[in-house]
Amino acid sequence: EVELVESGGGLVQPGGSLRLSCAASGFMFSISAMSWVRQAPGKGLEWVSHISGSGGTTNYAGAVKGRFTISRDNSKSTLYLQMNSLRADDTAVYYCAKVGTTGTAFRFDNWGQGNLVTVSS
Amino acid sequence: QSMLTQPPSVSGAPGQRVTISCSGGSSNIGADYHVHWYQQVVGTAPKLLIYGNRWRPSGVPDRFSGSKSGTSASLAITGLQAEDEADYYCQSYDSSLSGLVFGGGTKLTVL
């Protein structure tokens, strides 16, 4: 059974940094593309970033490009999201998701439970 | 503003059929990118409900079905049940943004 467990969230001041982790199990992590998706309080879902199974290809949403970095450690089956220069509008629950890559648009096959990041002074 | 447009809310009585629309454009749904649907019950993580326009993952009841035509897609739910009350999101890829996009979400209320 696929399991994704996020950690590392919390309260951070504007301009600060935070690193989220997502521990994966139950599937072949090293060949699986992964993404981060966020949801601001009371709002809809927003794709944040994507990384290929090898880690060689990454993509970012415009709102986070240049501030966030996605990475992975396949030896630890763990996905990361390094978030720098955080702003109030980055406040959200951050989900890691296993990506399904068949078809003409990637999809999110499995989701973690989510981890709240609050950016506030 | 989302590249994919959904109605904010829909409602129906138990046993009825409801549909949720997802309207896109020439850079996403109209460009023949697949549409996927997710169900999010309050306080929980989203769950994949329909993928590749019309396919159901294992375990999803056949009361849920998806379709796509032109620049729009739809999710239909038949035999509405109380447990179907949730937020529903469509998702695709947008070539102008070079990224994955979600609709704004639709809240389904079972009366």
PDB file of C-alpha atoms in Angstrom:
ATOM      1  CA  GLU A   1       0.000   0.000   0.000  1.00  0.00           C
ATOM      2  CA  VAL A   2       1.291   3.443  -0.955  1.00  0.00           C
ATOM      3  CA  GLU A   3       2.041   5.639   2.031  1.00  0.00           C
ATOM      4  CA  LEU A   4       3.250   9.245   1.963  1.00  0.00           C
ATOM      5  CA  VAL A   5       4.014  11.027   5.223  1.00  0.00           C
ATOM      6  CA  GLU A   6       4.905  14.724   5.204  1.00  0.00           C
ATOM      7  CA  SER A   7       6.807  16.522   7.932  1.00  0.00           C
ATOM      8  CA  GLY A   8       8.637  19.784   8.546  1.00  0.00           C
ATOM      9  CA  GLY A   9       5.801  22.270   8.460  1.00  0.00           C
ATOM     10  CA  GLY A  10       5.090  24.941  11.033  1.00  0.00           C
ATOM     11  CA  LEU A  11       5.156  28.673  11.672  1.00  0.00           C
ATOM     12  CA  VAL A  12       7.790  30.808   9.951  1.00  0.00           C
ATOM     13  CA  GLN A  13       8.263  34.567   9.621  1.00  0.00           C
ATOM     14  CA  PRO A  14       7.965  36.331   6.262  1.00  0.00           C
ATOM     15  CA  GLY A  15      11.244  36.091   4.423  1.00  0.00           C
ATOM     16  CA  GLY A  16      12.198  32.930   6.274  1.00  0.00           C
ATOM     17  CA  SER A  17      12.904  29.394   5.093  1.00  0.00           C
ATOM     18  CA  LEU A  18      11.492  25.953   5.735  1.00  0.00           C
ATOM     19  CA  ARG A  19      12.146  22.472   4.379  1.00  0.00           C
ATOM     20  CA  LEU A  20       9.358  19.961   3.972  1.00  0.00           C
ATOM     21  CA  SER A  21       9.995  16.230   3.784  1.00  0.00           C
ATOM     22  CA  CYS A  22       7.828  13.417   2.486  1.00  0.00           C
ATOM     23  CA  ALA A  23       8.702   9.838   3.428  1.00  0.00           C
ATOM     24  CA  ALA A  24       7.412   7.338   0.891  1.00  0.00           C
ATOM     25  CA  SER A  25       6.769   3.613   1.154  1.00  0.00           C
ATOM     26  CA  GLY A  26       4.815   0.864  -0.539  1.00  0.00           C
ATOM     27  CA  PHE A  27       6.020   1.491  -4.089  1.00  0.00           C
ATOM     28  CA  MET A  28       9.196   1.824  -6.152  1.00  0.00           C
ATOM     29  CA  PHE A  29      10.067   5.373  -5.166  1.00  0.00           C
ATOM     30  CA  SER A  30      13.181   5.666  -7.305  1.00  0.00           C
ATOM     31  CA  ILE A  31      11.252   5.291 -10.574  1.00  0.00           C
ATOM     32  CA  SER A  32       8.238   7.347  -9.532  1.00  0.00           C
ATOM     33  CA  ALA A  33       7.724  11.004 -10.382  1.00  0.00           C
ATOM     34  CA  MET A  34       6.560  13.093  -7.452  1.00  0.00           C
ATOM     35  CA  SER A  35       4.940  16.473  -6.913  1.00  0.00           C
ATOM     36  CA  TRP A  36       4.007  18.981  -4.258  1.00  0.00           C
ATOM     37  CA  VAL A  37       0.513  20.461  -4.260  1.00  0.00           C
ATOM     38  CA  ARG A  38      -0.709  23.115  -1.831  1.00  0.00           C
ATOM     39  CA  GLN A  39      -4.035  24.373  -0.577  1.00  0.00           C
ATOM     40  CA  ALA A  40      -4.393  27.746   1.089  1.00  0.00           C
ATOM     41  CA  PRO A  41      -6.939  27.905   3.922  1.00  0.00           C
ATOM     42  CA  GLY A  42     -10.443  27.716   2.484  1.00  0.00           C
ATOM     43  CA  LYS A  43      -9.114  27.735  -1.082  1.00  0.00           C
ATOM     44  CA  GLY A  44      -8.602  25.286  -3.924  1.00  0.00           C
ATOM     45  CA  LEU A  45      -5.697  23.090  -4.930  1.00  0.00           C
ATOM     46  CA  GLU A  46      -2.570  24.521  -6.545  1.00  0.00           C
ATOM     47  CA  TRP A  47       0.251  22.506  -8.125  1.00  0.00           C
ATOM     48  CA  VAL A  48       3.622  23.696  -6.820  1.00  0.00           C
ATOM     49  CA  SER A  49       6.422  21.558  -8.222  1.00  0.00           C
ATOM     50  CA  HIS A  50       7.282  18.279  -9.950  1.00  0.00           C
ATOM     51  CA  ILE A  51      10.355  16.055 -10.065  1.00  0.00           C
ATOM     52  CA  SER A  52      11.125  13.033 -12.189  1.00  0.00           C
ATOM     53  CA  GLY A  53      12.063   9.683 -10.693  1.00  0.00           C
ATOM     54  CA  SER A  54      15.773  10.215 -11.256  1.00  0.00           C
ATOM     55  CA  GLY A  55      15.618  13.809 -10.036  1.00  0.00           C
ATOM     56  CA  GLY A  56      17.025  15.038 -13.329  1.00  0.00           C
ATOM     57  CA  THR A  57      13.921  16.974 -14.371  1.00  0.00           C
ATOM     58  CA  THR A  58      12.125  19.525 -12.233  1.00  0.00           C
ATOM     59  CA  ASN A  59       9.303  21.993 -12.877  1.00  0.00           C
ATOM     60  CA  TYR A  60       7.806  24.791 -10.828  1.00  0.00           C
ATOM     61  CA  ALA A  61       4.675  26.892 -10.793  1.00  0.00           C
ATOM     62  CA  GLY A  62       5.314  30.527 -11.582  1.00  0.00           C
ATOM     63  CA  ALA A  63       4.357  31.643  -8.079  1.00  0.00           C
ATOM     64  CA  VAL A  64       7.245  29.713  -6.486  1.00  0.00           C
ATOM     65  CA  LYS A  65       9.894  29.623  -9.220  1.00  0.00           C
ATOM     66  CA  GLY A  66      13.201  30.930  -7.946  1.00  0.00           C
ATOM     67  CA  ARG A  67      12.158  30.592  -4.298  1.00  0.00           C
ATOM     68  CA  PHE A  68      11.334  26.890  -3.887  1.00  0.00           C
ATOM     69  CA  THR A  69      13.514  23.885  -4.746  1.00  0.00           C
ATOM     70  CA  ILE A  70      12.243  20.338  -5.086  1.00  0.00           C
ATOM     71  CA  SER A  71      14.646  17.444  -4.580  1.00  0.00           C
ATOM     72  CA  ARG A  72      14.696  13.789  -3.636  1.00  0.00           C
ATOM     73  CA  ASP A  73      16.906  11.195  -2.007  1.00  0.00           C
ATOM     74  CA  ASN A  74      16.061   7.874  -3.614  1.00  0.00           C
ATOM     75  CA  SER A  75      18.277   6.002  -1.148  1.00  0.00           C
ATOM     76  CA  LYS A  76      15.968   7.225   1.627  1.00  0.00           C
ATOM     77  CA  SER A  77      12.710   7.184  -0.393  1.00  0.00           C
ATOM     78  CA  THR A  78      12.206  10.779   0.625  1.00  0.00           C
ATOM     79  CA  LEU A  79      10.991  13.854  -1.253  1.00  0.00           C
ATOM     80  CA  TYR A  80      11.886  17.388  -0.188  1.00  0.00           C
ATOM     81  CA  LEU A  81      10.687  20.923  -0.765  1.00  0.00           C
ATOM     82  CA  GLN A  82      13.072  23.698   0.261  1.00  0.00           C
ATOM     83  CA  MET A  83      11.102  26.913   0.616  1.00  0.00           C
ATOM     84  CA  ASN A  84      12.971  30.232   0.805  1.00  0.00           C
ATOM     85  CA  SER A  85      11.849  33.881   0.878  1.00  0.00           C
ATOM     86  CA  LEU A  86       8.495  32.782   2.224  1.00  0.00           C
ATOM     87  CA  ARG A  87       5.534  35.141   1.939  1.00  0.00           C
ATOM     88  CA  ALA A  88       2.159  35.298   3.639  1.00  0.00           C
ATOM     89  CA  ASP A  89       0.476  33.935   0.518  1.00  0.00           C
ATOM     90  CA  ASP A  90       2.572  30.759   0.791  1.00  0.00           C
ATOM     91  CA  THR A  91       0.509  29.848   3.842  1.00  0.00           C
ATOM     92  CA  ALA A  92      -1.147  26.544   2.985  1.00  0.00           C
ATOM     93  CA  VAL A  93      -1.392  22.838   3.612  1.00  0.00           C
ATOM     94  CA  TYR A  94       1.310  21.231   1.487  1.00  0.00           C
ATOM     95  CA  TYR A  95       0.658  17.760   0.101  1.00  0.00           C
ATOM     96  CA  CYS A  96       3.188  15.461  -1.490  1.00  0.00           C
ATOM     97  CA  ALA A  97       1.766  13.279  -4.223  1.00  0.00           C
ATOM     98  CA  LYS A  98       2.863  10.304  -6.280  1.00  0.00           C
ATOM     99  CA  VAL A  99       2.495  11.225  -9.921  1.00  0.00           C
ATOM    100  CA  GLY A 100       0.939   9.062 -12.595  1.00  0.00           C
ATOM    101  CA  THR A 101       2.733   9.707 -15.860  1.00  0.00           C
ATOM    102  CA  THR A 102       0.702   7.718 -18.389  1.00  0.00           C
ATOM    103  CA  GLY A 103      -1.527   9.730 -20.686  1.00  0.00           C
ATOM    104  CA  THR A 104      -1.270  13.281 -21.945  1.00  0.00           C
ATOM    105  CA  ALA A 105      -1.382  15.063 -18.571  1.00  0.00           C
ATOM    106  CA  PHE A 106       0.318  13.952 -15.379  1.00  0.00           C
ATOM    107  CA  ARG A 107      -2.019  13.194 -12.510  1.00  0.00           C
ATOM    108  CA  PHE A 108      -1.779  12.718  -8.746  1.00  0.00           C
ATOM    109  CA  ASP A 109      -2.414   9.072  -7.961  1.00  0.00           C
ATOM    110  CA  ASN A 110      -1.735   9.084  -4.218  1.00  0.00           C
ATOM    111  CA  TRP A 111      -1.562  11.876  -1.657  1.00  0.00           C
ATOM    112  CA  GLY A 112      -0.005  12.375   1.742  1.00  0.00           C
ATOM    113  CA  GLN A 113      -2.014  13.643   4.692  1.00  0.00           C
ATOM    114  CA  GLY A 114      -0.770  17.197   4.258  1.00  0.00           C
ATOM    115  CA  ASN A 115       1.424  19.487   6.340  1.00  0.00           C
ATOM    116  CA  LEU A 116       0.486  23.032   7.337  1.00  0.00           C
ATOM    117  CA  VAL A 117       2.913  25.863   6.657  1.00  0.00           C
ATOM    118  CA  THR A 118       2.014  29.224   8.184  1.00  0.00           C
ATOM    119  CA  VAL A 119       3.935  32.344   7.190  1.00  0.00           C
ATOM    120  CA  SER A 120       3.261  35.109   9.682  1.00  0.00           C
ATOM    121  CA  SER A 121       5.046  37.553  11.937  1.00  0.00           C
TER     122      SER A 121
ATOM    123  CA  GLN B   1      -8.074  32.902 -11.588  1.00  0.00           C
ATOM    124  CA  SER B   2      -8.003  29.228 -12.566  1.00  0.00           C
ATOM    125  CA  MET B   3      -7.381  28.188 -16.162  1.00  0.00           C
ATOM    126  CA  LEU B   4     -10.113  25.609 -15.621  1.00  0.00           C
ATOM    127  CA  THR B   5     -13.544  26.898 -14.579  1.00  0.00           C
ATOM    128  CA  GLN B   6     -15.930  24.950 -12.364  1.00  0.00           C
ATOM    129  CA  PRO B   7     -19.235  25.979 -10.802  1.00  0.00           C
ATOM    130  CA  PRO B   8     -18.692  26.890  -7.128  1.00  0.00           C
ATOM    131  CA  SER B   9     -21.462  24.618  -5.948  1.00  0.00           C
ATOM    132  CA  VAL B  10     -23.982  21.987  -6.994  1.00  0.00           C
ATOM    133  CA  SER B  11     -26.555  20.093  -4.987  1.00  0.00           C
ATOM    134  CA  GLY B  12     -28.879  17.144  -5.289  1.00  0.00           C
ATOM    135  CA  ALA B  13     -31.094  14.870  -3.270  1.00  0.00           C
ATOM    136  CA  PRO B  14     -30.120  11.310  -2.398  1.00  0.00           C
ATOM    137  CA  GLY B  15     -30.575   9.016  -5.379  1.00  0.00           C
ATOM    138  CA  GLN B  16     -30.430  11.824  -7.920  1.00  0.00           C
ATOM    139  CA  ARG B  17     -27.875  12.464 -10.639  1.00  0.00           C
ATOM    140  CA  VAL B  18     -25.642  15.520 -10.656  1.00  0.00           C
ATOM    141  CA  THR B  19     -23.008  16.754 -13.066  1.00  0.00           C
ATOM    142  CA  ILE B  20     -20.033  19.034 -12.489  1.00  0.00           C
ATOM    143  CA  SER B  21     -18.563  20.880 -15.441  1.00  0.00           C
ATOM    144  CA  CYS B  22     -14.958  21.877 -16.054  1.00  0.00           C
ATOM    145  CA  SER B  23     -14.458  24.469 -18.767  1.00  0.00           C
ATOM    146  CA  GLY B  24     -11.024  25.078 -20.239  1.00  0.00           C
ATOM    147  CA  GLY B  25      -9.477  26.434 -23.404  1.00  0.00           C
ATOM    148  CA  SER B  26      -7.241  25.768 -26.358  1.00  0.00           C
ATOM    149  CA  SER B  27      -4.095  25.466 -24.235  1.00  0.00           C
ATOM    150  CA  ASN B  28      -5.387  22.768 -21.909  1.00  0.00           C
ATOM    151  CA  ILE B  29      -8.487  20.599 -22.390  1.00  0.00           C
ATOM    152  CA  GLY B  30      -8.932  21.762 -25.987  1.00  0.00           C
ATOM    153  CA  ALA B  31      -5.340  20.781 -26.761  1.00  0.00           C
ATOM    154  CA  ASP B  32      -6.306  17.180 -26.040  1.00  0.00           C
ATOM    155  CA  TYR B  33      -4.668  16.968 -22.629  1.00  0.00           C
ATOM    156  CA  HIS B  34      -6.303  14.481 -20.318  1.00  0.00           C
ATOM    157  CA  VAL B  35      -8.629  15.625 -17.551  1.00  0.00           C
ATOM    158  CA  HIS B  36      -8.561  14.073 -14.094  1.00  0.00           C
ATOM    159  CA  TRP B  37     -10.985  14.475 -11.195  1.00  0.00           C
ATOM    160  CA  TYR B  38     -10.409  14.441  -7.444  1.00  0.00           C
ATOM    161  CA  GLN B  39     -12.729  14.178  -4.466  1.00  0.00           C
ATOM    162  CA  GLN B  40     -11.838  15.941  -1.227  1.00  0.00           C
ATOM    163  CA  VAL B  41     -13.947  15.302   1.844  1.00  0.00           C
ATOM    164  CA  VAL B  42     -13.675  18.097   4.416  1.00  0.00           C
ATOM    165  CA  GLY B  43     -10.540  17.792   6.504  1.00  0.00           C
ATOM    166  CA  THR B  44      -8.943  15.056   4.409  1.00  0.00           C
ATOM    167  CA  ALA B  45      -6.498  14.820   1.520  1.00  0.00           C
ATOM    168  CA  PRO B  46      -7.796  14.729  -2.053  1.00  0.00           C
ATOM    169  CA  LYS B  47      -8.385  11.359  -3.680  1.00  0.00           C
ATOM    170  CA  LEU B  48      -8.100  10.504  -7.374  1.00  0.00           C
ATOM    171  CA  LEU B  49     -11.603   9.786  -8.646  1.00  0.00           C
ATOM    172  CA  ILE B  50     -11.344   9.747 -12.469  1.00  0.00           C
ATOM    173  CA  TYR B  51      -8.219   9.758 -14.646  1.00  0.00           C
ATOM    174  CA  GLY B  52      -7.621  10.009 -18.364  1.00  0.00           C
ATOM    175  CA  ASN B  53     -11.007  11.701 -18.894  1.00  0.00           C
ATOM    176  CA  ARG B  54     -13.099   8.641 -18.064  1.00  0.00           C
ATOM    177  CA  TRP B  55     -11.245   5.880 -16.243  1.00  0.00           C
ATOM    178  CA  ARG B  56     -11.902   4.953 -12.614  1.00  0.00           C
ATOM    179  CA  PRO B  57      -9.109   3.816 -10.285  1.00  0.00           C
ATOM    180  CA  SER B  58      -9.694   0.547  -8.490  1.00  0.00           C
ATOM    181  CA  GLY B  59     -12.193   0.962  -5.682  1.00  0.00           C
ATOM    182  CA  VAL B  60     -14.076   3.941  -7.103  1.00  0.00           C
ATOM    183  CA  PRO B  61     -17.773   3.084  -7.539  1.00  0.00           C
ATOM    184  CA  ASP B  62     -19.185   3.077 -11.055  1.00  0.00           C
ATOM    185  CA  ARG B  63     -21.656   5.746  -9.922  1.00  0.00           C
ATOM    186  CA  PHE B  64     -18.865   8.147 -10.853  1.00  0.00           C
ATOM    187  CA  SER B  65     -18.139   8.763 -14.531  1.00  0.00           C
ATOM    188  CA  GLY B  66     -16.185  11.265 -16.552  1.00  0.00           C
ATOM    189  CA  SER B  67     -16.430  12.619 -20.063  1.00  0.00           C
ATOM    190  CA  LYS B  68     -14.737  15.198 -22.244  1.00  0.00           C
ATOM    191  CA  SER B  69     -15.772  17.108 -25.344  1.00  0.00           C
ATOM    192  CA  GLY B  70     -13.953  19.954 -27.022  1.00  0.00           C
ATOM    193  CA  THR B  71     -12.683  22.384 -24.396  1.00  0.00           C
ATOM    194  CA  SER B  72     -14.820  21.023 -21.545  1.00  0.00           C
ATOM    195  CA  ALA B  73     -15.093  17.995 -19.328  1.00  0.00           C
ATOM    196  CA  SER B  74     -17.762  16.733 -16.961  1.00  0.00           C
ATOM    197  CA  LEU B  75     -18.048  14.549 -13.896  1.00  0.00           C
ATOM    198  CA  ALA B  76     -21.341  12.763 -13.376  1.00  0.00           C
ATOM    199  CA  ILE B  77     -22.476  11.175 -10.141  1.00  0.00           C
ATOM    200  CA  THR B  78     -25.550   8.953 -10.202  1.00  0.00           C
ATOM    201  CA  GLY B  79     -27.450   7.505  -7.263  1.00  0.00           C
ATOM    202  CA  LEU B  80     -26.259  10.338  -5.039  1.00  0.00           C
ATOM    203  CA  GLN B  81     -25.351   9.311  -1.493  1.00  0.00           C
ATOM    204  CA  ALA B  82     -24.702  11.334   1.641  1.00  0.00           C
ATOM    205  CA  GLU B  83     -21.059  10.220   1.609  1.00  0.00           C
ATOM    206  CA  ASP B  84     -20.596  11.929  -1.759  1.00  0.00           C
ATOM    207  CA  GLU B  85     -20.780  15.342  -0.082  1.00  0.00           C
ATOM    208  CA  ALA B  86     -17.332  16.793  -0.767  1.00  0.00           C
ATOM    209  CA  ASP B  87     -15.350  19.206  -2.899  1.00  0.00           C
ATOM    210  CA  TYR B  88     -14.546  18.067  -6.419  1.00  0.00           C
ATOM    211  CA  TYR B  89     -11.648  19.324  -8.540  1.00  0.00           C
ATOM    212  CA  CYS B  90     -10.769  18.838 -12.188  1.00  0.00           C
ATOM    213  CA  GLN B  91      -7.122  18.916 -13.278  1.00  0.00           C
ATOM    214  CA  SER B  92      -5.183  18.948 -16.531  1.00  0.00           C
ATOM    215  CA  TYR B  93      -2.042  20.351 -18.128  1.00  0.00           C
ATOM    216  CA  ASP B  94      -1.751  23.809 -19.621  1.00  0.00           C
ATOM    217  CA  SER B  95       0.783  24.392 -22.378  1.00  0.00           C
ATOM    218  CA  SER B  96       0.784  28.190 -22.016  1.00  0.00           C
ATOM    219  CA  LEU B  97       1.791  27.862 -18.361  1.00  0.00           C
ATOM    220  CA  SER B  98       3.877  24.720 -18.916  1.00  0.00           C
ATOM    221  CA  GLY B  99       2.377  23.289 -15.788  1.00  0.00           C
ATOM    222  CA  LEU B 100      -0.397  21.305 -14.202  1.00  0.00           C
ATOM    223  CA  VAL B 101      -3.590  23.191 -13.453  1.00  0.00           C
ATOM    224  CA  PHE B 102      -6.645  22.652 -11.274  1.00  0.00           C
ATOM    225  CA  GLY B 103     -10.144  23.964 -11.510  1.00  0.00           C
ATOM    226  CA  GLY B 104     -11.348  26.151  -8.670  1.00  0.00           C
ATOM    227  CA  GLY B 105     -13.336  23.301  -7.147  1.00  0.00           C
ATOM    228  CA  THR B 106     -17.039  22.543  -6.773  1.00  0.00           C
ATOM    229  CA  LYS B 107     -18.744  21.930  -3.465  1.00  0.00           C
ATOM    230  CA  LEU B 108     -21.338  19.180  -3.719  1.00  0.00           C
ATOM    231  CA  THR B 109     -24.117  19.303  -1.155  1.00  0.00           C
ATOM    232  CA  VAL B 110     -26.393  16.298  -0.699  1.00  0.00           C
ATOM    233  CA  LEU B 111     -29.744  17.668   0.408  1.00  0.00           C
TER     234      LEU B 111
END
